[in-house]
Tab-separated table of C-alpha atoms in Angstrom:
chain	number	residue	atom	x	y	z
A	419	UNK	CA	24.553	-67.053	-12.649
A	420	UNK	CA	26.608	-67.384	-15.816
A	421	UNK	CA	24.413	-66.204	-18.702
A	422	UNK	CA	25.134	-69.236	-20.873
A	423	UNK	CA	24.345	-71.655	-18.057
A	424	UNK	CA	21.147	-69.750	-17.291
A	425	UNK	CA	20.075	-70.143	-20.937
A	426	UNK	CA	20.869	-73.854	-21.059
A	427	UNK	CA	18.987	-74.506	-17.827
A	428	UNK	CA	15.938	-72.705	-19.168
A	429	UNK	CA	16.217	-74.704	-22.397
A	430	UNK	CA	16.681	-78.089	-20.742
A	431	UNK	CA	13.048	-79.257	-21.118
A	432	UNK	CA	13.211	-78.627	-24.872
A	433	UNK	CA	16.540	-80.459	-25.059
A	434	UNK	CA	15.016	-83.459	-23.268
A	435	UNK	CA	12.107	-83.474	-25.702
A	436	UNK	CA	14.546	-83.671	-28.620
A	437	UNK	CA	16.579	-86.382	-26.905
A	438	UNK	CA	13.409	-88.422	-26.619
A	439	UNK	CA	12.630	-87.957	-30.318
A	440	UNK	CA	16.140	-89.030	-31.268
A	441	UNK	CA	16.180	-92.093	-28.997
A	442	UNK	CA	12.771	-93.225	-30.199
A	443	UNK	CA	14.011	-93.144	-33.789
A	444	UNK	CA	15.907	-96.432	-33.765
A	445	UNK	CA	19.006	-96.459	-35.977
A	446	UNK	CA	21.005	-99.703	-35.822
A	447	UNK	CA	24.230	-99.745	-37.827
A	448	UNK	CA	23.072	-102.664	-39.957
A	449	UNK	CA	19.974	-100.874	-41.254
A	450	UNK	CA	20.934	-98.141	-43.713
A	451	UNK	CA	17.287	-97.174	-44.155
A	452	UNK	CA	16.823	-96.503	-40.437
A	453	UNK	CA	20.154	-94.716	-40.008
A	454	UNK	CA	19.266	-92.459	-42.948
A	455	UNK	CA	15.858	-91.830	-41.423
A	456	UNK	CA	17.555	-90.711	-38.222
A	457	UNK	CA	20.041	-88.483	-40.063
A	458	UNK	CA	17.046	-86.920	-41.749
A	459	UNK	CA	15.600	-86.204	-38.319
A	460	UNK	CA	18.851	-84.494	-37.268
A	461	UNK	CA	18.778	-82.429	-40.456
A	462	UNK	CA	15.210	-81.354	-39.706
A	463	UNK	CA	16.206	-80.361	-36.160
A	464	UNK	CA	18.809	-77.881	-37.444
A	465	UNK	CA	17.285	-76.700	-40.727
A	466	UNK	CA	16.464	-73.262	-39.295
A	467	UNK	CA	20.015	-72.612	-38.048
A	468	UNK	CA	22.300	-74.509	-40.428
A	469	UNK	CA	22.860	-75.428	-44.035
A	470	UNK	CA	22.757	-79.184	-44.475
A	471	UNK	CA	24.257	-81.558	-47.042
A	472	UNK	CA	25.050	-85.240	-47.408
A	473	UNK	CA	28.580	-86.428	-48.150
A	474	UNK	CA	29.204	-90.133	-48.786
A	475	UNK	CA	26.453	-91.182	-46.382
A	476	UNK	CA	27.340	-88.682	-43.650
A	477	UNK	CA	25.360	-85.605	-42.635
A	478	UNK	CA	27.229	-82.284	-42.667
A	479	UNK	CA	25.644	-79.309	-40.881
A	480	UNK	CA	27.266	-75.867	-41.170
A	481	UNK	CA	25.780	-73.461	-38.653
A	482	UNK	CA	24.774	-69.841	-39.187
A	483	UNK	CA	26.359	-68.122	-36.192
A	484	UNK	CA	26.976	-64.539	-34.983
A	485	UNK	CA	30.220	-62.842	-35.926
A	486	UNK	CA	30.917	-61.147	-39.235
A	487	UNK	CA	34.290	-62.479	-40.349
A	488	UNK	CA	34.915	-66.210	-40.240
A	489	UNK	CA	38.413	-67.671	-40.390
A	490	UNK	CA	38.947	-71.415	-40.472
A	491	UNK	CA	36.669	-74.119	-39.154
A	492	UNK	CA	35.883	-75.987	-35.953
A	493	UNK	CA	34.349	-79.411	-36.446
A	494	UNK	CA	32.098	-81.284	-34.057
A	495	UNK	CA	32.069	-85.015	-34.622
A	496	UNK	CA	29.351	-87.556	-33.858
A	497	UNK	CA	27.556	-90.598	-35.231
A	498	UNK	CA	23.951	-91.508	-35.873
A	499	UNK	CA	24.136	-95.302	-35.658
A	500	UNK	CA	23.705	-97.397	-32.522
A	501	UNK	CA	24.503	-100.980	-31.536
A	502	UNK	CA	20.865	-101.726	-30.702
A	503	UNK	CA	18.765	-103.852	-33.107
A	504	UNK	CA	15.365	-102.746	-34.332
A	505	UNK	CA	12.673	-103.423	-31.784
A	506	UNK	CA	14.854	-102.750	-28.736
A	507	UNK	CA	12.458	-99.992	-27.673
A	508	UNK	CA	9.966	-102.743	-26.936
A	509	UNK	CA	12.010	-103.815	-23.913
A	510	UNK	CA	14.144	-100.658	-23.303
A	511	UNK	CA	11.608	-97.871	-23.538
A	512	UNK	CA	12.725	-94.269	-23.236
A	513	UNK	CA	11.890	-93.196	-19.703
A	514	UNK	CA	12.630	-90.790	-16.853
A	515	UNK	CA	13.599	-92.428	-13.549
A	516	UNK	CA	16.069	-91.961	-10.691
A	517	UNK	CA	17.271	-88.621	-12.012
A	518	UNK	CA	18.161	-90.110	-15.391
A	519	UNK	CA	16.988	-90.545	-18.942
A	520	UNK	CA	17.073	-94.187	-20.073
A	521	UNK	CA	16.900	-95.819	-23.475
A	522	UNK	CA	18.886	-97.389	-26.309
A	523	UNK	CA	21.441	-94.937	-27.667
A	524	UNK	CA	20.616	-92.208	-25.158
A	525	UNK	CA	24.232	-92.098	-23.936
A	526	UNK	CA	26.029	-93.333	-27.037
A	527	UNK	CA	25.393	-90.872	-28.475
A	528	UNK	CA	22.084	-89.276	-29.294
A	529	UNK	CA	22.170	-86.939	-26.309
A	530	UNK	CA	25.552	-85.619	-27.446
A	531	UNK	CA	24.059	-84.639	-30.787
A	532	UNK	CA	21.228	-82.801	-29.036
A	533	UNK	CA	23.710	-81.058	-26.736
A	534	UNK	CA	25.655	-79.666	-29.658
A	535	UNK	CA	22.539	-78.531	-31.500
A	536	UNK	CA	21.407	-76.640	-28.396
A	537	UNK	CA	24.888	-75.174	-27.928
A	538	UNK	CA	24.576	-73.692	-31.419
A	539	UNK	CA	21.162	-72.291	-30.542
A	540	UNK	CA	22.661	-70.726	-27.418
A	541	UNK	CA	25.340	-68.982	-29.477
A	542	UNK	CA	22.663	-67.537	-31.745
A	543	UNK	CA	20.141	-66.492	-29.116
A	544	UNK	CA	22.774	-64.987	-26.806
A	545	UNK	CA	24.445	-63.350	-29.826
A	546	UNK	CA	27.876	-64.676	-28.919
A	547	UNK	CA	30.246	-63.954	-31.830
A	548	UNK	CA	32.153	-66.885	-33.300
A	549	UNK	CA	35.292	-66.206	-35.328
A	550	UNK	CA	35.210	-69.417	-37.364
A	551	UNK	CA	32.833	-71.642	-39.256
A	552	UNK	CA	31.309	-74.423	-37.148
A	553	UNK	CA	30.402	-77.722	-38.741
A	554	UNK	CA	28.820	-80.832	-37.266
A	555	UNK	CA	29.607	-84.120	-39.004
A	556	UNK	CA	27.281	-87.013	-38.170
A	557	UNK	CA	28.417	-90.287	-39.707
A	558	UNK	CA	26.360	-93.475	-40.210
A	559	UNK	CA	28.796	-96.242	-39.267
A	560	UNK	CA	31.010	-95.459	-36.268
A	561	UNK	CA	29.849	-98.500	-34.342
A	562	UNK	CA	31.015	-100.812	-37.147
A	563	UNK	CA	34.428	-99.223	-37.732
A	564	UNK	CA	33.673	-96.078	-39.791
A	565	UNK	CA	34.763	-97.773	-43.014
A	566	UNK	CA	32.407	-95.667	-45.141
A	567	UNK	CA	32.816	-92.373	-43.303
A	568	UNK	CA	36.506	-92.328	-42.375
A	569	UNK	CA	37.636	-90.556	-45.559
A	570	UNK	CA	35.021	-87.824	-45.059
A	571	UNK	CA	35.985	-87.389	-41.409
A	572	UNK	CA	39.671	-87.064	-42.235
A	573	UNK	CA	39.075	-84.690	-45.153
A	574	UNK	CA	36.989	-82.347	-42.997
A	575	UNK	CA	39.425	-82.591	-40.095
A	576	UNK	CA	42.287	-81.430	-42.302
A	577	UNK	CA	40.354	-78.176	-42.849
A	578	UNK	CA	39.726	-77.688	-39.129
A	579	UNK	CA	41.666	-75.923	-36.407
A	580	UNK	CA	40.087	-78.149	-33.741
A	581	UNK	CA	37.747	-81.132	-33.423
A	582	UNK	CA	35.197	-81.554	-30.638
A	583	UNK	CA	33.982	-85.136	-30.247
A	584	UNK	CA	30.571	-85.381	-28.617
A	585	UNK	CA	30.895	-88.969	-27.480
A	586	UNK	CA	29.915	-89.468	-23.803
A	587	UNK	CA	32.338	-88.474	-21.067
A	588	UNK	CA	34.112	-91.001	-18.878
A	589	UNK	CA	32.218	-92.229	-15.816
A	590	UNK	CA	29.623	-90.422	-13.761
A	591	UNK	CA	32.066	-87.518	-13.441
A	592	UNK	CA	31.908	-86.891	-17.182
A	593	UNK	CA	35.650	-86.690	-17.664
A	594	UNK	CA	36.916	-85.489	-21.020
A	595	UNK	CA	38.957	-87.970	-23.043
A	596	UNK	CA	42.446	-86.851	-24.003
A	597	UNK	CA	43.773	-90.258	-25.069
A	598	UNK	CA	42.302	-93.356	-26.658
A	599	UNK	CA	43.998	-96.585	-27.622
A	600	UNK	CA	44.396	-97.574	-31.234
A	601	UNK	CA	42.506	-100.664	-32.332
A	602	UNK	CA	43.666	-103.509	-34.527
A	603	UNK	CA	41.607	-106.335	-35.954
A	604	UNK	CA	43.364	-109.503	-37.113
A	605	UNK	CA	42.082	-112.768	-38.545
A	606	UNK	CA	44.281	-115.847	-38.559
A	607	UNK	CA	43.348	-118.857	-40.675
A	608	UNK	CA	45.201	-122.165	-40.252
A	609	UNK	CA	44.959	-124.825	-42.946
A	610	UNK	CA	45.958	-128.374	-42.072
A	611	UNK	CA	45.447	-131.843	-43.553
A	612	UNK	CA	42.194	-133.678	-42.958
A	613	UNK	CA	42.245	-137.377	-42.073
A	614	UNK	CA	40.165	-139.994	-40.255
A	615	UNK	CA	41.041	-139.681	-36.573
A	616	UNK	CA	40.732	-143.419	-36.013
A	617	UNK	CA	42.160	-144.936	-39.190
A	618	UNK	CA	44.680	-142.405	-40.573
A	619	UNK	CA	45.615	-140.349	-37.515
A	620	UNK	CA	49.278	-139.893	-38.473
A	621	UNK	CA	48.353	-138.759	-41.985
A	622	UNK	CA	46.474	-135.748	-40.637
A	623	UNK	CA	47.802	-132.336	-39.574
A	624	UNK	CA	45.359	-130.692	-37.196
A	625	UNK	CA	44.584	-127.063	-37.915
A	626	UNK	CA	42.915	-126.865	-34.490
A	627	UNK	CA	46.054	-128.020	-32.684
A	628	UNK	CA	48.202	-125.659	-34.756
A	629	UNK	CA	45.875	-122.757	-33.967
A	630	UNK	CA	46.064	-123.547	-30.250
A	631	UNK	CA	49.843	-123.342	-30.409
A	632	UNK	CA	49.687	-120.066	-32.322
A	633	UNK	CA	47.292	-118.572	-29.804
A	634	UNK	CA	49.791	-119.203	-27.011
A	635	UNK	CA	52.313	-117.147	-28.967
A	636	UNK	CA	49.803	-114.420	-29.832
A	637	UNK	CA	48.632	-114.078	-26.224
A	638	UNK	CA	52.258	-113.410	-25.355
A	639	UNK	CA	52.174	-110.201	-27.415
A	640	UNK	CA	50.221	-108.579	-24.576
A	641	UNK	CA	52.232	-106.172	-22.420
A	642	UNK	CA	49.813	-104.848	-19.820
A	643	UNK	CA	52.468	-102.652	-18.219
A	644	UNK	CA	52.751	-100.778	-21.546
A	645	UNK	CA	49.008	-100.670	-22.129
A	646	UNK	CA	49.215	-103.189	-24.972
A	647	UNK	CA	46.572	-105.921	-25.082
A	648	UNK	CA	46.047	-108.672	-27.651
A	649	UNK	CA	42.907	-110.732	-27.238
A	650	UNK	CA	41.989	-113.809	-29.332
A	651	UNK	CA	38.280	-113.312	-28.801
A	652	UNK	CA	36.660	-115.729	-31.260
A	653	UNK	CA	37.969	-119.109	-32.422
A	654	UNK	CA	36.493	-121.827	-34.607
A	655	UNK	CA	37.639	-124.910	-36.445
A	656	UNK	CA	37.076	-128.503	-37.377
A	657	UNK	CA	33.976	-130.341	-38.512
A	658	UNK	CA	33.614	-133.498	-36.372
A	659	UNK	CA	35.466	-135.016	-33.455
A	660	UNK	CA	36.495	-138.033	-35.536
A	661	UNK	CA	38.026	-135.872	-38.278
A	662	UNK	CA	41.432	-134.242	-37.919
A	663	UNK	CA	40.658	-130.593	-38.594
A	664	UNK	CA	41.578	-129.199	-41.991
A	665	UNK	CA	40.872	-125.575	-41.072
A	666	UNK	CA	40.670	-123.330	-38.011
A	667	UNK	CA	40.202	-119.605	-37.483
A	668	UNK	CA	40.818	-116.921	-34.864
A	669	UNK	CA	39.523	-113.344	-34.692
A	670	UNK	CA	41.882	-111.208	-32.609
A	671	UNK	CA	41.542	-107.742	-31.057
A	672	UNK	CA	44.612	-105.549	-30.480
A	673	UNK	CA	44.756	-102.325	-28.438
A	674	UNK	CA	47.795	-100.012	-28.332
A	675	UNK	CA	48.355	-96.585	-26.732
A	676	UNK	CA	51.028	-95.449	-29.216
A	677	UNK	CA	51.266	-95.685	-32.986
A	678	UNK	CA	54.758	-97.139	-32.722
A	679	UNK	CA	53.348	-99.980	-30.599
A	680	UNK	CA	51.032	-100.967	-33.445
A	681	UNK	CA	53.945	-101.313	-35.847
A	682	UNK	CA	55.860	-103.469	-33.365
A	683	UNK	CA	52.898	-105.778	-32.753
A	684	UNK	CA	52.141	-106.054	-36.457
A	685	UNK	CA	55.722	-107.166	-37.058
A	686	UNK	CA	55.198	-109.941	-34.533
A	687	UNK	CA	51.994	-111.045	-36.237
A	688	UNK	CA	53.691	-111.086	-39.619
A	689	UNK	CA	56.534	-113.223	-38.258
A	690	UNK	CA	54.271	-116.092	-37.134
A	691	UNK	CA	55.400	-119.469	-38.516
A	692	UNK	CA	53.639	-122.849	-38.314
A	693	UNK	CA	54.864	-125.310	-35.696
A	694	UNK	CA	53.726	-128.191	-37.880
A	695	UNK	CA	55.254	-127.632	-41.330
A	696	UNK	CA	52.310	-129.465	-42.909
A	697	UNK	CA	50.079	-126.581	-41.848
A	698	UNK	CA	49.916	-123.129	-43.405
A	699	UNK	CA	48.983	-119.752	-41.900
A	700	UNK	CA	47.007	-116.955	-43.536
A	701	UNK	CA	46.888	-113.605	-41.735
A	702	UNK	CA	44.700	-110.631	-42.616
A	703	UNK	CA	43.799	-107.335	-40.985
A	704	UNK	CA	45.829	-104.883	-38.962
A	705	UNK	CA	45.443	-101.480	-37.344
A	706	UNK	CA	42.071	-99.989	-38.313
A	707	UNK	CA	41.852	-97.089	-35.842
A	708	UNK	CA	45.050	-95.262	-34.901
A	709	UNK	CA	45.541	-94.216	-31.279
A	710	UNK	CA	44.489	-90.792	-30.082
A	711	UNK	CA	47.667	-89.720	-28.344
A	712	UNK	CA	47.822	-86.999	-25.688
A	713	UNK	CA	49.594	-84.449	-27.864
A	714	UNK	CA	50.348	-80.791	-27.111
A	715	UNK	CA	47.341	-79.758	-29.202
A	716	UNK	CA	45.051	-82.101	-27.280
A	717	UNK	CA	46.384	-80.873	-23.935
A	718	UNK	CA	45.964	-77.218	-24.937
A	719	UNK	CA	42.358	-77.801	-25.972
A	720	UNK	CA	41.614	-79.651	-22.740
A	721	UNK	CA	43.107	-76.848	-20.625
A	722	UNK	CA	40.872	-74.344	-22.399
A	723	UNK	CA	37.827	-76.524	-21.750
A	724	UNK	CA	38.775	-76.958	-18.090
A	725	UNK	CA	39.085	-73.183	-17.624
A	726	UNK	CA	35.693	-72.594	-19.221
A	727	UNK	CA	34.114	-75.367	-17.149
A	728	UNK	CA	35.235	-73.604	-13.971
A	729	UNK	CA	33.206	-70.560	-15.044
A	730	UNK	CA	30.067	-72.662	-14.657
A	731	UNK	CA	31.144	-74.403	-11.469
A	732	UNK	CA	32.404	-77.659	-12.986
A	733	UNK	CA	35.775	-79.264	-12.285
A	734	UNK	CA	36.462	-80.946	-15.620
A	735	UNK	CA	38.933	-83.807	-15.406
A	736	UNK	CA	40.631	-85.771	-18.170
A	737	UNK	CA	40.881	-89.491	-18.821
A	738	UNK	CA	42.320	-92.122	-21.149
A	739	UNK	CA	40.354	-95.079	-22.431
A	740	UNK	CA	40.902	-98.319	-24.285
A	741	UNK	CA	37.878	-97.739	-26.513
A	742	UNK	CA	38.108	-95.949	-29.838
A	743	UNK	CA	36.084	-93.227	-31.561
A	744	UNK	CA	36.311	-91.195	-34.747
A	745	UNK	CA	38.397	-88.762	-32.713
A	746	UNK	CA	41.221	-91.282	-33.123
A	747	UNK	CA	41.303	-90.460	-36.838
A	748	UNK	CA	41.385	-86.698	-36.389
A	749	UNK	CA	43.952	-86.714	-33.581
A	750	UNK	CA	46.244	-88.984	-35.628
A	751	UNK	CA	46.281	-86.259	-38.315
A	752	UNK	CA	47.713	-83.836	-35.759
A	753	UNK	CA	44.463	-81.848	-35.394
A	754	UNK	CA	43.817	-80.763	-31.766
A	755	UNK	CA	40.988	-83.062	-30.682
A	756	UNK	CA	39.028	-83.227	-27.442
A	757	UNK	CA	36.753	-86.216	-26.899
A	758	UNK	CA	34.108	-87.130	-24.342
A	759	UNK	CA	32.234	-83.804	-24.487
A	760	UNK	CA	28.797	-85.396	-24.737
A	761	UNK	CA	26.478	-86.753	-22.080
A	762	UNK	CA	27.356	-87.864	-18.557
A	763	UNK	CA	26.031	-91.295	-17.665
A	764	UNK	CA	26.782	-94.996	-17.856
A	765	UNK	CA	25.828	-98.240	-19.543
A	766	UNK	CA	26.808	-97.607	-23.160
A	767	UNK	CA	25.918	-100.741	-25.178
A	768	UNK	CA	24.211	-102.204	-22.088
A	769	UNK	CA	20.628	-102.484	-20.900
A	770	UNK	CA	21.195	-99.871	-18.171
A	771	UNK	CA	22.254	-97.175	-20.688
A	772	UNK	CA	21.311	-93.827	-19.168
A	773	UNK	CA	22.354	-90.200	-18.702
A	774	UNK	CA	22.207	-87.874	-15.700
A	775	UNK	CA	19.538	-85.225	-16.123
A	776	UNK	CA	21.291	-82.768	-13.820
A	777	UNK	CA	24.364	-82.753	-16.085
A	778	UNK	CA	22.538	-81.774	-19.259
A	779	UNK	CA	22.636	-77.986	-18.834
A	780	UNK	CA	26.295	-77.692	-17.862
A	781	UNK	CA	27.451	-79.916	-20.754
A	782	UNK	CA	25.536	-77.794	-23.266
A	783	UNK	CA	26.967	-74.661	-21.673
A	784	UNK	CA	30.517	-76.019	-21.904
A	785	UNK	CA	30.081	-76.860	-25.591
A	786	UNK	CA	28.713	-73.353	-26.173
A	787	UNK	CA	31.617	-71.646	-24.487
A	788	UNK	CA	34.290	-73.905	-25.948
A	789	UNK	CA	33.049	-73.515	-29.514
A	790	UNK	CA	33.177	-69.744	-29.198
A	791	UNK	CA	36.512	-69.599	-27.367
A	792	UNK	CA	38.656	-71.607	-29.805
A	793	UNK	CA	40.929	-69.193	-31.631
């Protein structure tokens, strides 16, 4: 058996114990106190093998690894926040069942953090030399758009020769992610003229009716054949049925596979004009997460990972997804980025969130080998 895989299999019970500790430390994005408590737990888990510091709310762990001369840096990227509110453990307890580990945040992405920590321990205990510095960045706000941590992520990425994103893989095959769509977030506000719907109907200009007309136009920005989707997901407006609405709002999601697509769609948003000249439009927002495009650097990193996976009997496939991660930021800077290297499972953000126990050892082994092999 491959020596790295043998080590990770022997260490799997300890990895599961740490996964349980992480999952049972709830860390919803909207509770800074609890996210910081969890980041403190991560820091404690690596304090014997890494130097740890805080940067603008994020945790930065630089590992002490074999190999005398270090040149450049490889960055692993993860987050400590989850979508689950405090108290979720009351109804979604951490448990073992059906060959899986279950619990809030177990897939997205507390297991991935544990996997990388154990990969670093494997490098040390097996005395595998690493030619570069290895740093793990754990940010506190990925689930809410990474507004606080983005600058730190990009600054560290610019110093790195490669970025390994320990988000979960795609599907129960655990496919790596070599492309992610960019994400835009728009808000459209329509202001009309209020009037009594029974007495002064013609004096009013309905913001609700104007918004409905605008949404027909906006929905037309979608081009499924090109991978472009525009979804008006939340709408509101008006006060009472007998009042012609003075104001209406729409919150709109945009997904694009290419950066140039985002510019084209934004131009369409900016060109919106009111149908009823008595109404006015106010648009805010735009692209907030650039696409992770399947560049030459991404492909090269994936091919290396696939070759290493074969050494441990795994056929690693690649995938593209419409969801975003912090890997979008690093890939957009031109840094070779490989995503989806964390746990294998299903149900992220859902009550059936779980990971496959029999895929823990091979994922840790792959992270171990890949970290050491990047040149």
